[in-house]
Protein backbone atom coordinates (compact mmCIF):
# COMPACT_ATOMS: atom_id res chain seq x y z
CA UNK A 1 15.52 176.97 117.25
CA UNK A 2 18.49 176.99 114.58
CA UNK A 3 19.29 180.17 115.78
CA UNK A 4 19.83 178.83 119.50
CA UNK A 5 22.30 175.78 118.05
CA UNK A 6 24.52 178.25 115.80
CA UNK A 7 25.45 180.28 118.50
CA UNK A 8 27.22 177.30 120.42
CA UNK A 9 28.88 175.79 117.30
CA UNK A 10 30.29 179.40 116.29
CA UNK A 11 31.99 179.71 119.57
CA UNK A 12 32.74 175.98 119.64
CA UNK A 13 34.25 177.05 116.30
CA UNK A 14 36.35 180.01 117.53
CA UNK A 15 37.68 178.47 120.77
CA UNK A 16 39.29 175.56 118.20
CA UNK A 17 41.05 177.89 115.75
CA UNK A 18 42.26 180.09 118.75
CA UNK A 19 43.69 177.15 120.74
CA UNK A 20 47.40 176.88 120.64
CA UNK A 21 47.55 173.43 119.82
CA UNK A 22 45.50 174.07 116.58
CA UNK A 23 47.03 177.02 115.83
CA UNK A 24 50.07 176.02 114.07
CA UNK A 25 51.10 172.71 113.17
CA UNK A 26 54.52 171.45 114.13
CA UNK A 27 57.83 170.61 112.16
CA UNK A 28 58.90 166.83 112.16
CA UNK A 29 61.46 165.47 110.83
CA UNK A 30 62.41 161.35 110.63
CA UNK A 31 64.98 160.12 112.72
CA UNK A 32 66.30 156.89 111.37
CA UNK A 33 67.03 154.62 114.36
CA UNK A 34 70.71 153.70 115.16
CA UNK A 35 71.98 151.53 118.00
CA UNK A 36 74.90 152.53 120.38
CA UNK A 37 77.97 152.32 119.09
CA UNK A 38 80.08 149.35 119.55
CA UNK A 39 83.98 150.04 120.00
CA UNK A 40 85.62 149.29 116.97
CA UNK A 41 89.69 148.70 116.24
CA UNK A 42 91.25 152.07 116.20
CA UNK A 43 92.91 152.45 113.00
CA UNK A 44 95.45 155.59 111.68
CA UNK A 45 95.36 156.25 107.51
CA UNK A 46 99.15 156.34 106.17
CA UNK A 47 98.76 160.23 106.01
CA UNK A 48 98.62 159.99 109.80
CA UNK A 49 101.60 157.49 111.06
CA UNK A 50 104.70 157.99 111.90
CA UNK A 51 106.28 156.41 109.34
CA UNK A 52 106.11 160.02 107.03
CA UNK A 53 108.86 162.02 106.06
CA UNK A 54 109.36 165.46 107.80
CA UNK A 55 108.72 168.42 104.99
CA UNK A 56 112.24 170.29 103.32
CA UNK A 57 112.61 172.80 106.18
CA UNK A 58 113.19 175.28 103.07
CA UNK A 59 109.45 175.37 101.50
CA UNK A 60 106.92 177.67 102.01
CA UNK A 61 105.25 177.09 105.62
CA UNK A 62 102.19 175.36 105.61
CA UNK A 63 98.82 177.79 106.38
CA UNK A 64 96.84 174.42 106.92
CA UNK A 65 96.57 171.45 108.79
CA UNK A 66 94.47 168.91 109.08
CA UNK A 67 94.19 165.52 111.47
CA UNK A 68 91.85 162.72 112.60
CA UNK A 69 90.39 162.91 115.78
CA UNK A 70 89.17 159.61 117.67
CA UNK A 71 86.59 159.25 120.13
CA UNK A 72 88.09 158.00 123.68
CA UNK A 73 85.99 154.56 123.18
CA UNK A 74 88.41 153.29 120.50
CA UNK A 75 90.99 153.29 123.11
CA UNK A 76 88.61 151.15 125.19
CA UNK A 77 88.55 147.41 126.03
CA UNK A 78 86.75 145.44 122.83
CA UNK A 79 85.44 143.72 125.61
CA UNK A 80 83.60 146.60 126.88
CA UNK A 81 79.93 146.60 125.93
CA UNK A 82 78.12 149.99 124.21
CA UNK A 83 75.68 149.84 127.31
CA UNK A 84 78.66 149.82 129.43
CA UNK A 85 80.78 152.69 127.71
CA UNK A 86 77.78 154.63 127.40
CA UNK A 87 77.33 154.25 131.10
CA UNK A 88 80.95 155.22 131.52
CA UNK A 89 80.70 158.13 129.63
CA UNK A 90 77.55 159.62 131.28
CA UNK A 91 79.91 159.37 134.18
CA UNK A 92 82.11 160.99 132.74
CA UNK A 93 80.09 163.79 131.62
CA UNK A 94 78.41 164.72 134.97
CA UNK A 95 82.03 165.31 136.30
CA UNK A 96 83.03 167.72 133.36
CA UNK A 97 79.99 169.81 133.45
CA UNK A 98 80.50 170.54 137.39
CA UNK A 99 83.99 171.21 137.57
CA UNK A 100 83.46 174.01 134.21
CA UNK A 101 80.67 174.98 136.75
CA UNK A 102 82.61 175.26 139.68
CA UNK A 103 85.50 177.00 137.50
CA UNK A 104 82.79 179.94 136.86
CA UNK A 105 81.95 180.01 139.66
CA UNK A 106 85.42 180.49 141.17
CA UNK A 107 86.27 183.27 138.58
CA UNK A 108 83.32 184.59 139.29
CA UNK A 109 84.10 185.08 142.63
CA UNK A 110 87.39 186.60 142.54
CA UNK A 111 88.28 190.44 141.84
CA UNK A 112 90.72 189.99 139.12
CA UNK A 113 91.05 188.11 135.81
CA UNK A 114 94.11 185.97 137.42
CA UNK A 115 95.06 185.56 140.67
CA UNK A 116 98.61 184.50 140.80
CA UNK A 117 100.08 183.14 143.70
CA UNK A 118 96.94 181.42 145.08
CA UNK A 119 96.40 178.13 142.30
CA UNK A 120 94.81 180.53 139.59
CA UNK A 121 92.14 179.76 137.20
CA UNK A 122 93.90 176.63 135.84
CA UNK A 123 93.32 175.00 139.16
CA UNK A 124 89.68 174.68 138.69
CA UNK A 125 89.47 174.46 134.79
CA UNK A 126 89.01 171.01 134.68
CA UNK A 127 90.20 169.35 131.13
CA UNK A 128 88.11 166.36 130.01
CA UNK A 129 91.31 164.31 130.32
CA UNK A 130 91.39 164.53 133.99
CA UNK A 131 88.22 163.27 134.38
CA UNK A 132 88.93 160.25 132.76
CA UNK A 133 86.52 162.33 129.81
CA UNK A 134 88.91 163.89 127.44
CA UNK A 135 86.65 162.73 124.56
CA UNK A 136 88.20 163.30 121.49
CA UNK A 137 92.12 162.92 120.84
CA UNK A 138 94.59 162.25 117.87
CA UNK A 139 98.43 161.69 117.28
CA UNK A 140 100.98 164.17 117.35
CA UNK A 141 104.60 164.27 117.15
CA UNK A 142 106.68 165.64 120.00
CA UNK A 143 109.93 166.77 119.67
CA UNK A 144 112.92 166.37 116.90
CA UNK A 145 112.50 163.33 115.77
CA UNK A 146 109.06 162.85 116.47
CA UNK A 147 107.57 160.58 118.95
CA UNK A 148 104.09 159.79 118.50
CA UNK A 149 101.72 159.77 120.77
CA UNK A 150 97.94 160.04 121.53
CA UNK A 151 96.85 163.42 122.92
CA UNK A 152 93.39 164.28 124.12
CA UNK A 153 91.96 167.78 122.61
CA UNK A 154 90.38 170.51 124.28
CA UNK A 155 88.41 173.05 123.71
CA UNK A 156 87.81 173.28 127.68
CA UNK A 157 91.77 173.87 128.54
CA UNK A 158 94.52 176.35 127.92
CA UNK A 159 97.69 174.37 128.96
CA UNK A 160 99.21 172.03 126.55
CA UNK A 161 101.33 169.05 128.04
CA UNK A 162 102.78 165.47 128.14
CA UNK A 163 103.65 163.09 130.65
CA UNK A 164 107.65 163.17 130.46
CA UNK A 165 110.46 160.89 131.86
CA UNK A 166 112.21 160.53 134.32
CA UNK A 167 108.70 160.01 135.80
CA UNK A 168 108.34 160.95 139.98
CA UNK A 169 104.76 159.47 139.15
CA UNK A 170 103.11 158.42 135.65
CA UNK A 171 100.15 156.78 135.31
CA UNK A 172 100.04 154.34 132.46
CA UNK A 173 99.84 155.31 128.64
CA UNK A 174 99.40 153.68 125.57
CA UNK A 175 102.35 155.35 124.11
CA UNK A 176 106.02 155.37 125.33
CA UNK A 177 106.60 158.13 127.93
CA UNK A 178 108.56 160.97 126.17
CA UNK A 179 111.85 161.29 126.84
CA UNK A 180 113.43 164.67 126.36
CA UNK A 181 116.95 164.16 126.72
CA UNK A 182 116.34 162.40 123.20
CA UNK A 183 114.87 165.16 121.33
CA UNK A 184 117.25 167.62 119.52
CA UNK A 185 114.41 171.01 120.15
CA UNK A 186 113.40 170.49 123.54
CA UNK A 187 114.56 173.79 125.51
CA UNK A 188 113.67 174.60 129.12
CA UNK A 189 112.23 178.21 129.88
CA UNK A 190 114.00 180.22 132.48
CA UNK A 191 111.97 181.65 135.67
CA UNK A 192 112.55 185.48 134.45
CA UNK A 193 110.87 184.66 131.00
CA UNK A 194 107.57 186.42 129.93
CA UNK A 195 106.60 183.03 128.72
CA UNK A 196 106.78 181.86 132.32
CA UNK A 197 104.99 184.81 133.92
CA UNK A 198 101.89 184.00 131.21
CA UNK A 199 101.15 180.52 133.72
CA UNK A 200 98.56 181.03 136.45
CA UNK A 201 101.06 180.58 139.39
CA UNK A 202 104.51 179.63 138.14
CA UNK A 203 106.99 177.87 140.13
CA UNK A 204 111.00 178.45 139.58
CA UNK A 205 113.70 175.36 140.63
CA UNK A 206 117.14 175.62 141.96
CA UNK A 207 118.53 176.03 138.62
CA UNK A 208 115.86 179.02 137.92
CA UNK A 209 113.91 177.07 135.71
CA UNK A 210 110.35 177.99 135.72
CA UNK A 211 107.96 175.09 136.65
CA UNK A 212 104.39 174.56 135.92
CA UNK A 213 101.52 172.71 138.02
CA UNK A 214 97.54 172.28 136.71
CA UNK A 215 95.41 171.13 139.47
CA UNK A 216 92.00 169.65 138.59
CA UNK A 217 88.52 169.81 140.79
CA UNK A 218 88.97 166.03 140.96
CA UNK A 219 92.30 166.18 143.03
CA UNK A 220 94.07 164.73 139.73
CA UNK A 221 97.21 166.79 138.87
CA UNK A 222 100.62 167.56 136.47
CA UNK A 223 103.61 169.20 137.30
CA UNK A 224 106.83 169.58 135.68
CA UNK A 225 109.22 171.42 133.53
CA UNK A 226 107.50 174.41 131.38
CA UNK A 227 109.38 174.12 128.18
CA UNK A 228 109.21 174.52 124.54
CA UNK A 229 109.17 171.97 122.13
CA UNK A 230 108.41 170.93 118.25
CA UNK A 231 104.81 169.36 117.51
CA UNK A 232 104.61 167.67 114.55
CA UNK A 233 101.09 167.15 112.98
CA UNK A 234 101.01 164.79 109.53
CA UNK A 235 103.31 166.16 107.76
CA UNK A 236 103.06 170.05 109.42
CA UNK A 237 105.80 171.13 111.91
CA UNK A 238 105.13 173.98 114.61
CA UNK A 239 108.06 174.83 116.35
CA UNK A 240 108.39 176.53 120.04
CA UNK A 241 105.11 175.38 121.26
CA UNK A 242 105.40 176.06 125.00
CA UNK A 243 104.30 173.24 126.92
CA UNK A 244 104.42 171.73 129.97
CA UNK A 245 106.63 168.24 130.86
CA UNK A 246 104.74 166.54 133.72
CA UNK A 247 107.49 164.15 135.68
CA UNK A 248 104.14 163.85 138.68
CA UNK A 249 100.36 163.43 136.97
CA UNK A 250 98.13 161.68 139.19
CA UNK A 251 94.91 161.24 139.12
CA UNK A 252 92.19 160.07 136.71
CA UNK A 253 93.94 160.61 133.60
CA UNK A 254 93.39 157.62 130.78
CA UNK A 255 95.18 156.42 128.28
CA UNK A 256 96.23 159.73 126.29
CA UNK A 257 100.21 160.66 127.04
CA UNK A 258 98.77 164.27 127.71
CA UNK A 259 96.82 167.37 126.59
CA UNK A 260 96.28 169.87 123.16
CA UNK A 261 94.58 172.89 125.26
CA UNK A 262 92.43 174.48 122.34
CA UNK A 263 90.77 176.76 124.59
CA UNK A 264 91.10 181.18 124.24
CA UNK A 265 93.56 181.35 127.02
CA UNK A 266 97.19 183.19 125.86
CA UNK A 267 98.83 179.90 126.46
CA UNK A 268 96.66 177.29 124.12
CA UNK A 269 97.49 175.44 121.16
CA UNK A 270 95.25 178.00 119.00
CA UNK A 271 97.06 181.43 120.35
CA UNK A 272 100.32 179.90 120.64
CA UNK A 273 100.40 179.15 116.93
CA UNK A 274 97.59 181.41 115.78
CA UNK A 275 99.99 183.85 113.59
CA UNK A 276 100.45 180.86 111.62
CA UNK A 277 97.37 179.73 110.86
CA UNK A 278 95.37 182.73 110.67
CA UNK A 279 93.91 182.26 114.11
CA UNK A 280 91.43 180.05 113.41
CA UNK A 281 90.44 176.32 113.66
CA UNK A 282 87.78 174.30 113.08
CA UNK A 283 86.41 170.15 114.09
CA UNK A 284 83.76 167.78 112.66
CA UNK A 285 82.59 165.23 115.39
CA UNK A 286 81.12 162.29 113.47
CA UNK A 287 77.62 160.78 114.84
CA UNK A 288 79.65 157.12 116.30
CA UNK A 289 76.02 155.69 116.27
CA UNK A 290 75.85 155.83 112.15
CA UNK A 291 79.60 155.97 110.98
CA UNK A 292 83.13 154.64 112.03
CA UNK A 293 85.01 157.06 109.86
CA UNK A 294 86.95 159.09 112.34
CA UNK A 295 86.47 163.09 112.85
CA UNK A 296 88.85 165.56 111.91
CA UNK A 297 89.88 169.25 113.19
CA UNK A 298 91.71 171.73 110.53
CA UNK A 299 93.82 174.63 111.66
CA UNK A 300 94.54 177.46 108.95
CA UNK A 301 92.01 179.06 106.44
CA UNK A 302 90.73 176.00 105.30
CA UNK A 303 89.10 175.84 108.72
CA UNK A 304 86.29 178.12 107.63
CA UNK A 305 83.29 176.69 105.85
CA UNK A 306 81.51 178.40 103.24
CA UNK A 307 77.88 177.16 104.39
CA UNK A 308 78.60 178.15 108.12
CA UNK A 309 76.51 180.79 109.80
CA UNK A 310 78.28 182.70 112.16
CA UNK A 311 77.11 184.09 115.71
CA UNK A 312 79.75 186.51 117.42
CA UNK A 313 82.23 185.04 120.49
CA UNK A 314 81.32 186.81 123.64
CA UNK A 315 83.81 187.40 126.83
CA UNK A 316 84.05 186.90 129.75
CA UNK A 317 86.38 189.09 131.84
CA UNK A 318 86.84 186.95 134.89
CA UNK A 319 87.93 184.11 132.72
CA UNK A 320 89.47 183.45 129.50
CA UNK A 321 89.58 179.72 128.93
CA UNK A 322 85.88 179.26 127.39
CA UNK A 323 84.43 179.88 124.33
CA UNK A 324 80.91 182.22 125.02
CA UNK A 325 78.09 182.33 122.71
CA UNK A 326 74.65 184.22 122.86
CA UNK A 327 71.79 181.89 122.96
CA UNK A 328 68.90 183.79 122.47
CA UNK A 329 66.30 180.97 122.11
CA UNK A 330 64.97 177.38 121.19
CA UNK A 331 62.34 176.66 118.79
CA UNK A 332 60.61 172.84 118.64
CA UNK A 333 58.32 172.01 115.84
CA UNK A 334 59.11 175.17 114.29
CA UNK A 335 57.40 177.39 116.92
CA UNK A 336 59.18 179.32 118.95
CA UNK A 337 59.44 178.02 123.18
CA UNK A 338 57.94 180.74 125.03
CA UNK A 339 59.39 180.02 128.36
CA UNK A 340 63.54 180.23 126.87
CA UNK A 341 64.25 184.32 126.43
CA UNK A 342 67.60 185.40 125.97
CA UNK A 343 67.36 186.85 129.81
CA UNK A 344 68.13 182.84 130.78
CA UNK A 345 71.66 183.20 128.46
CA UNK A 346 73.00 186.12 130.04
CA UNK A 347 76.68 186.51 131.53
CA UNK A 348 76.23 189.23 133.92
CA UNK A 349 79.36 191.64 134.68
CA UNK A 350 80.17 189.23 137.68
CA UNK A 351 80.93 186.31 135.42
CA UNK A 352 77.98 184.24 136.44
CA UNK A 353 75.77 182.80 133.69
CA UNK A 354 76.20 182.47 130.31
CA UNK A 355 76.65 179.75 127.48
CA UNK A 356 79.94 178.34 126.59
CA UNK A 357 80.08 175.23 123.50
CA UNK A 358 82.37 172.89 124.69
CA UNK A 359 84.18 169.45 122.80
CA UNK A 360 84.78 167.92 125.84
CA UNK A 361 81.05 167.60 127.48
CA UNK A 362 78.42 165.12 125.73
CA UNK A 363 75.09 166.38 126.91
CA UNK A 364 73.65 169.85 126.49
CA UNK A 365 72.93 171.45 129.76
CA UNK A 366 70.37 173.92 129.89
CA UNK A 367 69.74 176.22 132.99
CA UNK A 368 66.87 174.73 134.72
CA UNK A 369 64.27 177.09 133.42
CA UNK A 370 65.21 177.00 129.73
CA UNK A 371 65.58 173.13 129.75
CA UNK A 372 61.64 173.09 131.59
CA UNK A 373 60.24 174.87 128.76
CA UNK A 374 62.16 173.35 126.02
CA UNK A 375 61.02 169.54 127.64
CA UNK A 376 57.78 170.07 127.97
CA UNK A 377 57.38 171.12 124.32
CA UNK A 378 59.24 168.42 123.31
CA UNK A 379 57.00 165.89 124.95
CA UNK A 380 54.12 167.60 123.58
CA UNK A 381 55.16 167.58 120.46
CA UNK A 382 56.28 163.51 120.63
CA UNK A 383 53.42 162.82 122.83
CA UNK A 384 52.64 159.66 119.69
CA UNK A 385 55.60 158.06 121.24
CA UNK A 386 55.60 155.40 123.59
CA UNK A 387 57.32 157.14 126.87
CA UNK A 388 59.81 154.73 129.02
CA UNK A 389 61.44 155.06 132.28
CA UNK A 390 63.84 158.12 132.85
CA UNK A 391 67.97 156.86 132.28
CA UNK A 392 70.66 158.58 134.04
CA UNK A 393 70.33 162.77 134.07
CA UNK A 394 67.72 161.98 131.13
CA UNK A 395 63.77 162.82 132.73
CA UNK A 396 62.22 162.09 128.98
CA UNK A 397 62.91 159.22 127.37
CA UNK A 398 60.69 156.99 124.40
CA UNK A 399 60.56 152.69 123.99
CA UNK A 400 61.31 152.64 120.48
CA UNK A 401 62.25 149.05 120.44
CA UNK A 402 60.61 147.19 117.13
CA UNK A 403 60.92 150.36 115.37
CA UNK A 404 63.03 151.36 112.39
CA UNK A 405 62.23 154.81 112.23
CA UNK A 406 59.84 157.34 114.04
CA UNK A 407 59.08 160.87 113.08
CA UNK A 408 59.89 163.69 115.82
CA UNK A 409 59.23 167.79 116.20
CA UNK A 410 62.35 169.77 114.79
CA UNK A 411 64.46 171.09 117.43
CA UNK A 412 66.36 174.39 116.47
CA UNK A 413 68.58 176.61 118.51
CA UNK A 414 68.76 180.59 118.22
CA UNK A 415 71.61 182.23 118.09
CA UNK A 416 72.59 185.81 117.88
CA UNK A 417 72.79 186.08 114.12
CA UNK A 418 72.51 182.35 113.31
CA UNK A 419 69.65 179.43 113.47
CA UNK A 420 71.14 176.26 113.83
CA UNK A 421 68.75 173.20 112.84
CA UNK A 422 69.72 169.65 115.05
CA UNK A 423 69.72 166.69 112.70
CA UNK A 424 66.81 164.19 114.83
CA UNK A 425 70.07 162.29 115.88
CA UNK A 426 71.69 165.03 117.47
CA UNK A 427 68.57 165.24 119.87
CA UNK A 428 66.95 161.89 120.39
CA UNK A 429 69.97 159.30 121.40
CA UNK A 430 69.94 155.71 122.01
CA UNK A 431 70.40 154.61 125.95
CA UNK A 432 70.76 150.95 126.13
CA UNK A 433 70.20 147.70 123.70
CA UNK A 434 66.67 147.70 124.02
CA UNK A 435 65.41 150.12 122.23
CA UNK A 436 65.42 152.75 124.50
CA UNK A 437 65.77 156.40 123.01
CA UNK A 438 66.34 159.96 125.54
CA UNK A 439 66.50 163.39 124.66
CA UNK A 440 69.86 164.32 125.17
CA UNK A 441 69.21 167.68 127.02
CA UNK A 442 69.66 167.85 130.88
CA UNK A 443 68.71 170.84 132.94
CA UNK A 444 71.37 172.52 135.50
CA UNK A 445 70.60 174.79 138.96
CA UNK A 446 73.93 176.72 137.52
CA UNK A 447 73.12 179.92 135.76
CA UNK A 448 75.69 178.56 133.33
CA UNK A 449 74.52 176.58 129.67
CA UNK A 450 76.95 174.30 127.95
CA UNK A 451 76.68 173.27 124.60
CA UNK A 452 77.94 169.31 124.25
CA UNK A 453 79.17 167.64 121.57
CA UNK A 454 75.94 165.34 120.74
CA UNK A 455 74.46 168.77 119.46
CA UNK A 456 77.39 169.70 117.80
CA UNK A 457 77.45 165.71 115.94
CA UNK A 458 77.53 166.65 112.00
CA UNK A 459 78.50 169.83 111.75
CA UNK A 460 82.09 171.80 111.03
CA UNK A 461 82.49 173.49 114.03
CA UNK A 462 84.73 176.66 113.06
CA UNK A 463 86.22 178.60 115.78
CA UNK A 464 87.34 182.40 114.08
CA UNK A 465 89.13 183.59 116.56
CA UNK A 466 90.45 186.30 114.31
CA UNK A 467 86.92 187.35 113.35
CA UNK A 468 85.50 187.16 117.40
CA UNK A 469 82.81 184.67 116.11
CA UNK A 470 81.79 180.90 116.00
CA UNK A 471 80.21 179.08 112.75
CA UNK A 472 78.23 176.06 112.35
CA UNK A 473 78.23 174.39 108.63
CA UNK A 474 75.46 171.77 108.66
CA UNK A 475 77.16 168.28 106.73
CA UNK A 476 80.63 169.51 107.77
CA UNK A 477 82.13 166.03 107.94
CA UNK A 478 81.45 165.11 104.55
């Protein structure tokens, strides 16, 4: 008889230690619960306003430079409620990720890296700006003497430019449009220049004066004058920046009087001025749901955190703008997510695929088959959590409301070379006033991955572009 029981429990026994969901338990970590954001009063610290004196012309060039970045909400209506911005920018966000989509696509379709003559690349590399999404932004100086004004950056764009007078068609800025007739280092470039040949399709005037245009997926536009001109950052001048001078932008641009492109294209801010600071740069995008201190990006070796671990910049020949990575996996709860294998990641020869990180998109698209898997363990891991009604692009979402804080599975993203650990904030976002809390991945039928700038929330993103790699330094805002 006891022989004819034990036999059952053994197996009964077996079949439990074998079962995955016994096997190993999972990570957690707590995630203190923060409402959204409410727009506060933009403010600039001394170092930042205009009101500084330019450095003696005769010192040693500065190797560093630092500035505050602002979030595109503080230039928002007080009025505006955080449901209603974060509406806005969810908006905002679906219209960025398909026009980089549809610019890899395009690139992907054509023969050579640039096809002059027919709108190039730059026609469908859409800047957050002209969505109405550049993001992030911060005050530079333009021209000799320096007129302030707010300009959005981008790691998404090659093409640095400003709205300039006499205006065909401007659309309204917070700033005075620039006027360069009043600046002492504007210069026009001539249509023979190699600095005019490096644009996508170049234009030339009657006075052989090359011209630039940047069409956007949206129909928004800017076209002007491609020139060179003085940028003044704090305290930091960088002379013969080439830019362009928009007399007609149209279109969904906001606020900003134009555009810092830090993408790897020859013509961005980064390459244009990379000698100078060593080629490299490097941004801390503050979570807005716990702190109003405003982020900062550093050019120059000071851009390069000791605690960052690096993973190596991949290319992509049919198109230079973005910044690639190699995602080779995601872990939740410590254990590895069977169904996301490096095969999802890849950028074939064609230019198809691929995963690019990106300051100007919010939420972390996944290609549909990675974001599956990583989901699903997600909500097996949180299954303790009271589930609530999809929001937006978000399918798994949690009613926190009367909660303080809530423990959730790690979520950890595999890199080539580096593991990079999400804070539970950088993963589990508040939607609305009411408690409700998604996770702030979204899958995409494009074979191409983006890494937004929720994930990137708390860390010193450092862009080597002399080393070929990209770092992540966990507390890089402090």
């Amino acid at each position: 008889m006891r022989g004819k029981i034990a036999m059952p429990i053994l197996f009964s026994f077996l079949f439990l230690s074998l079962s995955p969901a016994f096997s190993t338990p999972l990570d957690y970590q707590t995630l203190v619960l923060s409402p959204l954001p409410k727009p506060h009063t933009l403010s600039w610290t001394q170092q930042d306003s205009e009101s500084l004196t330019l450095p003696d012309p005769s010192q040693t060039p500065t190797t560093t430079l630092s500035v505050q970045l602002h979030h595109r909400d503080s230039l928002s209506s007080l009025e505006s409620t955080p449901d209603t911005l974060f509406t806005r920018r969810l908006q905002r966000d679906a219209a960025r990720a398909k026009t980089l989509t549809d610019a890899v696509k395009l690139a992907a379709k054509a023969n050579v890296s640039r096809a002059r003559g027919k709108g190039g690349f730059s026609s469908s590399v859409t800047s957050g700006l002209a969505q109405g999404s550049g993001e992030y932004f911060t005050r530079i100086g333009i021209g000799t003497p320096p007129k302030y004004s707010y300009m959005v950056l981008d790691t998404g764009s090659d093409v640095v430019w400003i709205q300039c007078s006499p205006c065909k068609k401007c659309y309204t800025q917070s700033d005075p449009v620039f006027d360069p007739k009043k600046s002492t280092t504007f210069a026009g470039v001539t249509c023979g220049s190699p600095l005019c040949r490096r644009l996508d399709s170049p234009g030339c005037n009657n006075r052989q004066m090359c011209l630039y245009q940047v069409s956007y997926g949206d129909g928004s536009f800017t076209f002007g004058e491609f020139s060179t001109e003085t940028l003044t950052f704090r305290r930091i001048r960088v002379k013969n920046i080439a830019l362009g001078c928009g007399h007609d932008n149209e279109g969904l641009f906001v606020g900003a009087a134009g555009l810092l492109g830090l993408g790897r294209g020859k013509l961005s801010f980064p390459n244009q001025a990379g000698r100078r600071f060593g080629n490299k740069f490097s941004y801390c995008l503050v979570d807005r749901s716990a702190s109003a201190k405003p982020s900062s990006v550093v050019f120059g070796e000071s851009a390069v955190s000791r605690t960052a671990v690096f993973t190596p910049l991949l290319t992509n020949p049919k198109l230079d703008t973005f910044y690639y990575l190699g995602l080779t996996g995601m872990s939740v709860g410590g254990v590895r997510v069977k169904g996301i294998t490096e095969s999802l990641f890849k950028l074939d020869s064609t230019g198809n695929g691929g995963v690019i990180i990106d300051s100007g998109t919010s939420v972390t698209r996944l290609t549909r088959p990675a974001y599956v898997a990583l989901r699903d363990a997600f909500r097996a891991g949180a299954a303790d959590l009271k589930r609530a009604a999809d929001f937006s692009l978000f399918d798994t979402c949690f009613d926190l409301s009367g909660k303080t804080v809530v423990k959730v599975p790690t979520v950890v993203m595999h890199f080539v070379g580096a593991n990079v650990a999400l804070p539970a904030s950088n993963y589990l976002i508040p939607v609305d006033s009411k408690g409700s809390f998604c996770f702030a991945f979204a899958g995409t039928m494009s074979g191409l991955s983006i890494i937004g700038n929720i994930q990137q929330q708390g860390f010193r993103v450092v862009y080597d572009l002399a080393g070929s790699r990209i770092g992540f330094a966990p507390h890089g805002c402090d």
